[in-house]
Short mmCIF file of C-alpha atoms and ligand atoms in Angstrom, two decimals:
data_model
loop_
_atom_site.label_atom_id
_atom_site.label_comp_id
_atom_site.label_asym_id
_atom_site.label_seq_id
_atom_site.Cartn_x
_atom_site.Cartn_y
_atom_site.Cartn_z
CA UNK A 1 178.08 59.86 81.79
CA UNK A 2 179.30 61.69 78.83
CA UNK A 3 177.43 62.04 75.53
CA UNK A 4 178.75 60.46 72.18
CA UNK A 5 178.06 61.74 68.73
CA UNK A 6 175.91 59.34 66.99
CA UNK A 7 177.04 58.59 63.70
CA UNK A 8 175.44 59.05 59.99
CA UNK A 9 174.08 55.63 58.82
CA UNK A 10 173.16 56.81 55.31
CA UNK A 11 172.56 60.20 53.53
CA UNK A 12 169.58 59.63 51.33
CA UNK A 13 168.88 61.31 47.98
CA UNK A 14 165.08 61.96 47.40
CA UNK A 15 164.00 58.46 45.34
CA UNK A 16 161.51 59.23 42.33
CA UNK A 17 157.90 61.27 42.64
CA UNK A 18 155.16 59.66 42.14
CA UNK A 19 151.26 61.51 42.66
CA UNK A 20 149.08 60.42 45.75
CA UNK A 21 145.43 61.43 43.80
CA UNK A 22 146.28 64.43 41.71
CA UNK A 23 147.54 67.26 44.45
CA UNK A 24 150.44 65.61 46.33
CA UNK A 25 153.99 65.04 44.36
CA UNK A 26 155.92 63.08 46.67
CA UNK A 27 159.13 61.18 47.64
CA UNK A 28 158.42 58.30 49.56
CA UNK A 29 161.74 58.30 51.51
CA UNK A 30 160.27 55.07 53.91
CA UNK A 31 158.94 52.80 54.04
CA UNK A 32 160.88 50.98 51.20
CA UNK A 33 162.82 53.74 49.82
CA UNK A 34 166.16 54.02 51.05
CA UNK A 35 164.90 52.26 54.02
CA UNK A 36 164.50 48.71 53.66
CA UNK A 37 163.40 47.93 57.51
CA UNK A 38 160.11 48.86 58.04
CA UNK A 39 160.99 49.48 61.58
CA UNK A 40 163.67 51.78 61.15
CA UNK A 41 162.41 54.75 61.84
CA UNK A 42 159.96 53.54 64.24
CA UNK A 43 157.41 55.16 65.23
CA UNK A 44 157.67 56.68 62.18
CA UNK A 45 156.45 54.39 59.83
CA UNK A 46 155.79 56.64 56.28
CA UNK A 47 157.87 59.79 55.28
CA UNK A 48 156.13 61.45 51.96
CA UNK A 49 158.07 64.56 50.85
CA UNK A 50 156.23 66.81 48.80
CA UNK A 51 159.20 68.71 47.75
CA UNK A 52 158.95 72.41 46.32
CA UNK A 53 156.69 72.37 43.14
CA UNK A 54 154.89 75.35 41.13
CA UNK A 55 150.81 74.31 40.97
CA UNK A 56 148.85 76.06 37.67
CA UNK A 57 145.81 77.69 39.07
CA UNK A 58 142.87 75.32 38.89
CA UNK A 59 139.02 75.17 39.42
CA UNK A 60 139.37 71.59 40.35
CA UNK A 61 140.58 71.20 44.14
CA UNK A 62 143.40 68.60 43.18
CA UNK A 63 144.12 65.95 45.96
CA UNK A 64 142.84 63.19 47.66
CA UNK A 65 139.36 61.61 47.85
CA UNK A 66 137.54 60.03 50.61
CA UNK A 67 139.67 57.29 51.83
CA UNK A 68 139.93 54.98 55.38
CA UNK A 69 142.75 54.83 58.25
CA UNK A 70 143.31 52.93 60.98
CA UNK A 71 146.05 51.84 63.51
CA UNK A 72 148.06 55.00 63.31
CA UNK A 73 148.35 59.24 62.93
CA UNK A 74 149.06 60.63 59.87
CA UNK A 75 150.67 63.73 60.42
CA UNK A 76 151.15 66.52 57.92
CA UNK A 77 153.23 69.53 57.53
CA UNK A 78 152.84 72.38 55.46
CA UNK A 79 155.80 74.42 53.84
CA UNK A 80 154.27 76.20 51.05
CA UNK A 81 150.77 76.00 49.94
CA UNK A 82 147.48 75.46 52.04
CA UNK A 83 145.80 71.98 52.54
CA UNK A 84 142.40 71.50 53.57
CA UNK A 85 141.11 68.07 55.12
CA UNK A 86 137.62 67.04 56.59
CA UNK A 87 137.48 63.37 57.80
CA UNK A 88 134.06 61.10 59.26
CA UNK A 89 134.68 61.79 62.90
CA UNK A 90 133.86 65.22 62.52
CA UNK A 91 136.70 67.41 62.00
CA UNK A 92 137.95 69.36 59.48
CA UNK A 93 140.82 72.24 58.98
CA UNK A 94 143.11 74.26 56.58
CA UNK A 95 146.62 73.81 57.75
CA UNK A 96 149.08 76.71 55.60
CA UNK A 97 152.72 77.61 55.53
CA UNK A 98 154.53 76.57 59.22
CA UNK A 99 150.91 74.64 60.70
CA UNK A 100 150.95 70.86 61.06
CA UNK A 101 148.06 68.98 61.31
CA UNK A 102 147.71 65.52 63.68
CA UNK A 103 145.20 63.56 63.01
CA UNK A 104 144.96 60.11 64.82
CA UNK A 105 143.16 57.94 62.82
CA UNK A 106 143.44 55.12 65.54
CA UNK A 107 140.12 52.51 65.01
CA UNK A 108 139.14 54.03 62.21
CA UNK A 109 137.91 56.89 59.93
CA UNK A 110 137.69 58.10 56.89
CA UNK A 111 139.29 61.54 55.16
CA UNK A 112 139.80 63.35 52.16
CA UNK A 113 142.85 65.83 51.75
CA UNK A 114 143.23 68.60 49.22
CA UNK A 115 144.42 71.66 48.15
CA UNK A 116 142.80 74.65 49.92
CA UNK A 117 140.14 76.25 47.45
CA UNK A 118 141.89 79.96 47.16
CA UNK A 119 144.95 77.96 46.99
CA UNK A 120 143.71 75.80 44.38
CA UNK A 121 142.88 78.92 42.36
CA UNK A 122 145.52 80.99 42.59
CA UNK A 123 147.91 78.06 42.05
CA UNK A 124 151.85 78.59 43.17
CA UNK A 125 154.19 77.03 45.29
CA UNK A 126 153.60 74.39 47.71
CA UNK A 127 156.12 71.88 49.88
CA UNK A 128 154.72 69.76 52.57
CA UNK A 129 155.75 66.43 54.40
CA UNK A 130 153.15 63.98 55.82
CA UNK A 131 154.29 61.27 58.58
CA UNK A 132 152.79 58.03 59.38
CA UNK A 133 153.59 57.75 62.98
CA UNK A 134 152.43 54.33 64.44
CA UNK A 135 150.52 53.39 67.55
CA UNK A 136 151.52 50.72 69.91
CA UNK A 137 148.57 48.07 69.75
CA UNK A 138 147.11 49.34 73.06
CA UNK A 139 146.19 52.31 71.09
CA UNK A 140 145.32 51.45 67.86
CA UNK A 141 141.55 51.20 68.80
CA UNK A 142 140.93 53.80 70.80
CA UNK A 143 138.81 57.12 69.36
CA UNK A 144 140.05 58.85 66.44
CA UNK A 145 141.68 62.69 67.33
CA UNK A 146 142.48 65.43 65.72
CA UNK A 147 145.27 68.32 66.95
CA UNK A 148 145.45 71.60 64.74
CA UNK A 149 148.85 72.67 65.42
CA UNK A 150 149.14 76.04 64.39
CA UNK A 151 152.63 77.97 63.80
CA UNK A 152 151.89 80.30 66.37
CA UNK A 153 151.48 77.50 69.13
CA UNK A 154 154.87 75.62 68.00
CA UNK A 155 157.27 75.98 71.49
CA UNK A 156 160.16 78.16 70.00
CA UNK A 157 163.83 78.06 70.63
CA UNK A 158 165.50 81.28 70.33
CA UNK A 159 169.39 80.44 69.11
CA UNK A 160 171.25 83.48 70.48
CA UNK A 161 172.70 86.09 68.59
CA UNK A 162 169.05 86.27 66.37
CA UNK A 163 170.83 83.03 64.26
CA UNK A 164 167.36 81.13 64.41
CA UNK A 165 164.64 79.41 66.01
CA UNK A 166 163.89 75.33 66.24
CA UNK A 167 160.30 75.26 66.18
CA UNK A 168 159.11 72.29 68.56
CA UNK A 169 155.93 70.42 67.77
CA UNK A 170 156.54 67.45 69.86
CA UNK A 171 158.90 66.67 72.35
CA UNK A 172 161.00 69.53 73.67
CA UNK A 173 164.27 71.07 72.82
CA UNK A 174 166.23 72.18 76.21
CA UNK A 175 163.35 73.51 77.94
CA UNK A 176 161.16 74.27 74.89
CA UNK A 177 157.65 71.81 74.41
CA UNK A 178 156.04 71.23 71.74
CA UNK A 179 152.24 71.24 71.65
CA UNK A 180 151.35 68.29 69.83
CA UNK A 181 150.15 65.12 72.37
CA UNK A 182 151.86 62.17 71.28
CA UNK A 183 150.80 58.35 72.29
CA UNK A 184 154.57 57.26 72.58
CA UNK A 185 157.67 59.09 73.27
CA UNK A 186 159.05 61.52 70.25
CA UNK A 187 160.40 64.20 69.14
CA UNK A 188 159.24 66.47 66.15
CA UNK A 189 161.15 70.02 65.05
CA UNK A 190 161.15 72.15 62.60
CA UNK A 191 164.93 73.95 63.03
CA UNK A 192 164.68 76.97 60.76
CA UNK A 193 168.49 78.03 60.79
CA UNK A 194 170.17 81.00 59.39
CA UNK A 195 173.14 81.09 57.28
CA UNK A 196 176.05 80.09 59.64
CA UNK A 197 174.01 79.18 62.78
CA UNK A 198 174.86 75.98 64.50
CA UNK A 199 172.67 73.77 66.65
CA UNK A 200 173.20 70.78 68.62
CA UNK A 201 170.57 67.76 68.97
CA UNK A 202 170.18 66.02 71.75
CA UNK A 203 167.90 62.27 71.81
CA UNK A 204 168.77 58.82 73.70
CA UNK A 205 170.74 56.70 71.44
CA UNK A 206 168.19 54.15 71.14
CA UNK A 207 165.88 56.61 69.55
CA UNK A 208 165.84 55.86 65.88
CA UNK A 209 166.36 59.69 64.73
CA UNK A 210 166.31 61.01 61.20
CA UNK A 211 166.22 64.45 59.32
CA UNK A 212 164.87 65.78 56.24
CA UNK A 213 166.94 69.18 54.81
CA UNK A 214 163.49 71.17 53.56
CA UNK A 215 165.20 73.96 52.45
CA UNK A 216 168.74 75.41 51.86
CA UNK A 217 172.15 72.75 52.74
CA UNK A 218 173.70 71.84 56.11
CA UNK A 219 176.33 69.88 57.73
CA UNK A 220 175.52 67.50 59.83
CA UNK A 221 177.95 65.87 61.82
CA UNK A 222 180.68 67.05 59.44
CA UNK A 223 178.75 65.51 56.67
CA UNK A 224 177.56 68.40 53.79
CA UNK A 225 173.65 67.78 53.08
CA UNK A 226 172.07 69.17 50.59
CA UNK A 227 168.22 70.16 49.88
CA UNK A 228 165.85 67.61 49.56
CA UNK A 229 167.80 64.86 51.34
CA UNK A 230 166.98 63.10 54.04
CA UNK A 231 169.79 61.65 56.98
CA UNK A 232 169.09 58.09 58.69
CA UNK A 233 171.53 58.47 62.01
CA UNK A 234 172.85 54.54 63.92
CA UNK A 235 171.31 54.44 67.47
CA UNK A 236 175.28 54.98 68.49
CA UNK A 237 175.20 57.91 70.52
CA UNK A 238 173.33 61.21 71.28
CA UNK A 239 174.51 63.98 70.15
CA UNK A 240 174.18 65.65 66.51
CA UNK A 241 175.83 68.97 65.57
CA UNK A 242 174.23 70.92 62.62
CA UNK A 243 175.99 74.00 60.92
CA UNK A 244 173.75 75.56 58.30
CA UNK A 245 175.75 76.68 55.44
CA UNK A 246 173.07 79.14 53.95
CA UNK A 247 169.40 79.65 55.08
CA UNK A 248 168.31 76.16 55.96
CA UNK A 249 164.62 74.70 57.21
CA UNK A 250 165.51 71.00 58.73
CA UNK A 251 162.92 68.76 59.68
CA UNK A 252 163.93 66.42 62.01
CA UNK A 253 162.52 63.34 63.97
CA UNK A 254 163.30 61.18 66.69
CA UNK A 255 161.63 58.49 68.42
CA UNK A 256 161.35 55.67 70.61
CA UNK A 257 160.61 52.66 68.78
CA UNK A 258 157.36 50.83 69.02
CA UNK A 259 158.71 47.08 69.15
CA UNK A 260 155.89 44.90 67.69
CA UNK A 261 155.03 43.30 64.29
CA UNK A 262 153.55 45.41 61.36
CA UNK A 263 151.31 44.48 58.92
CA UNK A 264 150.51 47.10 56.64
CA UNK A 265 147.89 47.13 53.75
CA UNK A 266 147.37 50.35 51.93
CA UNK A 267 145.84 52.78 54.36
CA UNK A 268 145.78 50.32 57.38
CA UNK A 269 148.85 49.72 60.07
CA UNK A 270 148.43 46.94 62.15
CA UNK A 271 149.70 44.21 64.34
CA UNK A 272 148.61 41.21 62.42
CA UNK A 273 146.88 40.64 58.80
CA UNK A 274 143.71 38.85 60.32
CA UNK A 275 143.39 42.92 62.14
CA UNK A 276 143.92 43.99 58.71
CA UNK A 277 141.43 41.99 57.35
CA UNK A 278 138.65 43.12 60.18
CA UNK A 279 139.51 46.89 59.05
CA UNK A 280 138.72 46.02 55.43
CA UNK A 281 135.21 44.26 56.43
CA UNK A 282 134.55 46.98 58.94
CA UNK A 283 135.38 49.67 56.24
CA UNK A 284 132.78 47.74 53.87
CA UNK A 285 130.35 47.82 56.91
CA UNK A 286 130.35 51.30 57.08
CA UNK A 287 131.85 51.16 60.41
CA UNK A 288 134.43 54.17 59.58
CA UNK A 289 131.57 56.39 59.42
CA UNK A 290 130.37 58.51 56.46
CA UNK A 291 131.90 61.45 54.21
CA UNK A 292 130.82 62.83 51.02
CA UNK A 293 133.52 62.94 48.22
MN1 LIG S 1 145.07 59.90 54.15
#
């Protein structure tokens, strides 16, 4: 059977910052957003864009205090800029330019996330994106995880004539995996395109598939895109042709959808609100565990 194109259901301009603590400036692109339907992008359920911002050196570690998840992975990608993160189950890790970090927070945990402390001190630049990728409700109590997913271990795509590489996290491109274990069928990349190269996507059509132009401007599908804005694609086809038209970094996403109800309350994804409600008494039961601030 042949492949179709799948069309562009909306190009999306970056809606206004707001802070998450004091470290992350971010776009919430979904939910809400451009995206009305919390299901979307399912199973990606949160898109925050930290987009390109200059931090002033600063004793203080600016971010995120101790906080609780559960029902889902948060997962976060660094562009510029190191983030540190230690959470109740045990873990903890500095993720810098090109790592992503998963972290399922499945029945529960608590985290803090941060600005690395040399980082924090020497200020500069710093980018990053973190997803909220849901878990289908046979997984949303099962142990909390963590992957480090370094830049080094990202499956890489050589495009010929030395035009670029797609980075793979999760998924694969052609024959290319990604490390990262995922619960439910996606994809993750990171295509990091040079100035003319062209690349062609390749997901089933009911995959609800997105990308997020991180750096530099692109066509897509004959449509230009420029930094900072993110594409929603209809579930219409396959196939997506990108042409970068100068140095471009393009993260994009793809994913089967998880087809049950949401109900979300602050940090807490779940199927119904009396679940929601047993993660709030659990959290005040010190059943997430313990962290210092
Ligand atoms: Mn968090």
């Amino acid at each position: 059977m042949s492949k179709n194109k799948r069309s562009i259901e909306a190009i999306i301009a970056p809606p206004p910052p707001h802070m998450v603590g004091d470290g992350f400036r971010v776009h919430s692109f979904f939910p809400g957003g451009g995206l009305i339907d919390k299901k979307r992008m399912s199973p990606f359920f949160l898109m925050d864009y930290g987009a390109k911002v200059d931090f002033s050196p600063s004793e203080h570690l600016r971010g995120v205090g101790v906080h609780p998840h559960r029902g889902f992975e948060t997962v976060t990608i660094a562009y510029h800029g190191r983030i540190a993160h230690h959470d109740s189950a045990g873990n903890s890790g500095i993720i810098g330019e090109g790592d992503v970090q998963w972290m399922t927070a499945a029945s529960g945990l608590l985290h803090k996330e941060y600005h690395e402390e040399t980082f924090s001190k020497t200020g500069g630049l710093f980018q990053m994106v973190q997803l909220w990728v849901n878990l289908p409700a046979k997984y949303k109590m099962t142990p909390p995880k963590y992957q480090e997913v370094t830049h080094g271990m990202m499956g890489t795509y050589q495009l010929p004539g030395d035009k670029g590489v797609i980075e793979v996290v999760a998924g694969k491109y052609k024959n290319v995996k990604g490390p990262a274990s995922t619960f439910t069928p996606m994809y993750v990349y990171n295509a990091k395109l040079k100035k003319g190269a062209k690349a062609e996507l390749n997901f089933p059509s009911e995959y609800n598939t997105g990308l997020l132009v991180v750096e530099g401007n692109a066509v897509v599908n004959d449509e230009s895109v420029a930094t900072d804005h993110f594409v929603l694609f209809k579930n219409d086809g396959e196939l997506i042709n990108i042409e970068a038209s100068d140095d471009a970094i393009i993260l994009v996403l793809s994913g089967e959808s998880i087809d049950e109800p949401i109900a979300q309350y602050g940090p807490f994804l779940m199927n119904t609100w009396k679940e929601v409600e047993e993660a709030i008494q659990d959290v005040n039961a010190g059943k997430f565990g313990v962290l210092e601030d």
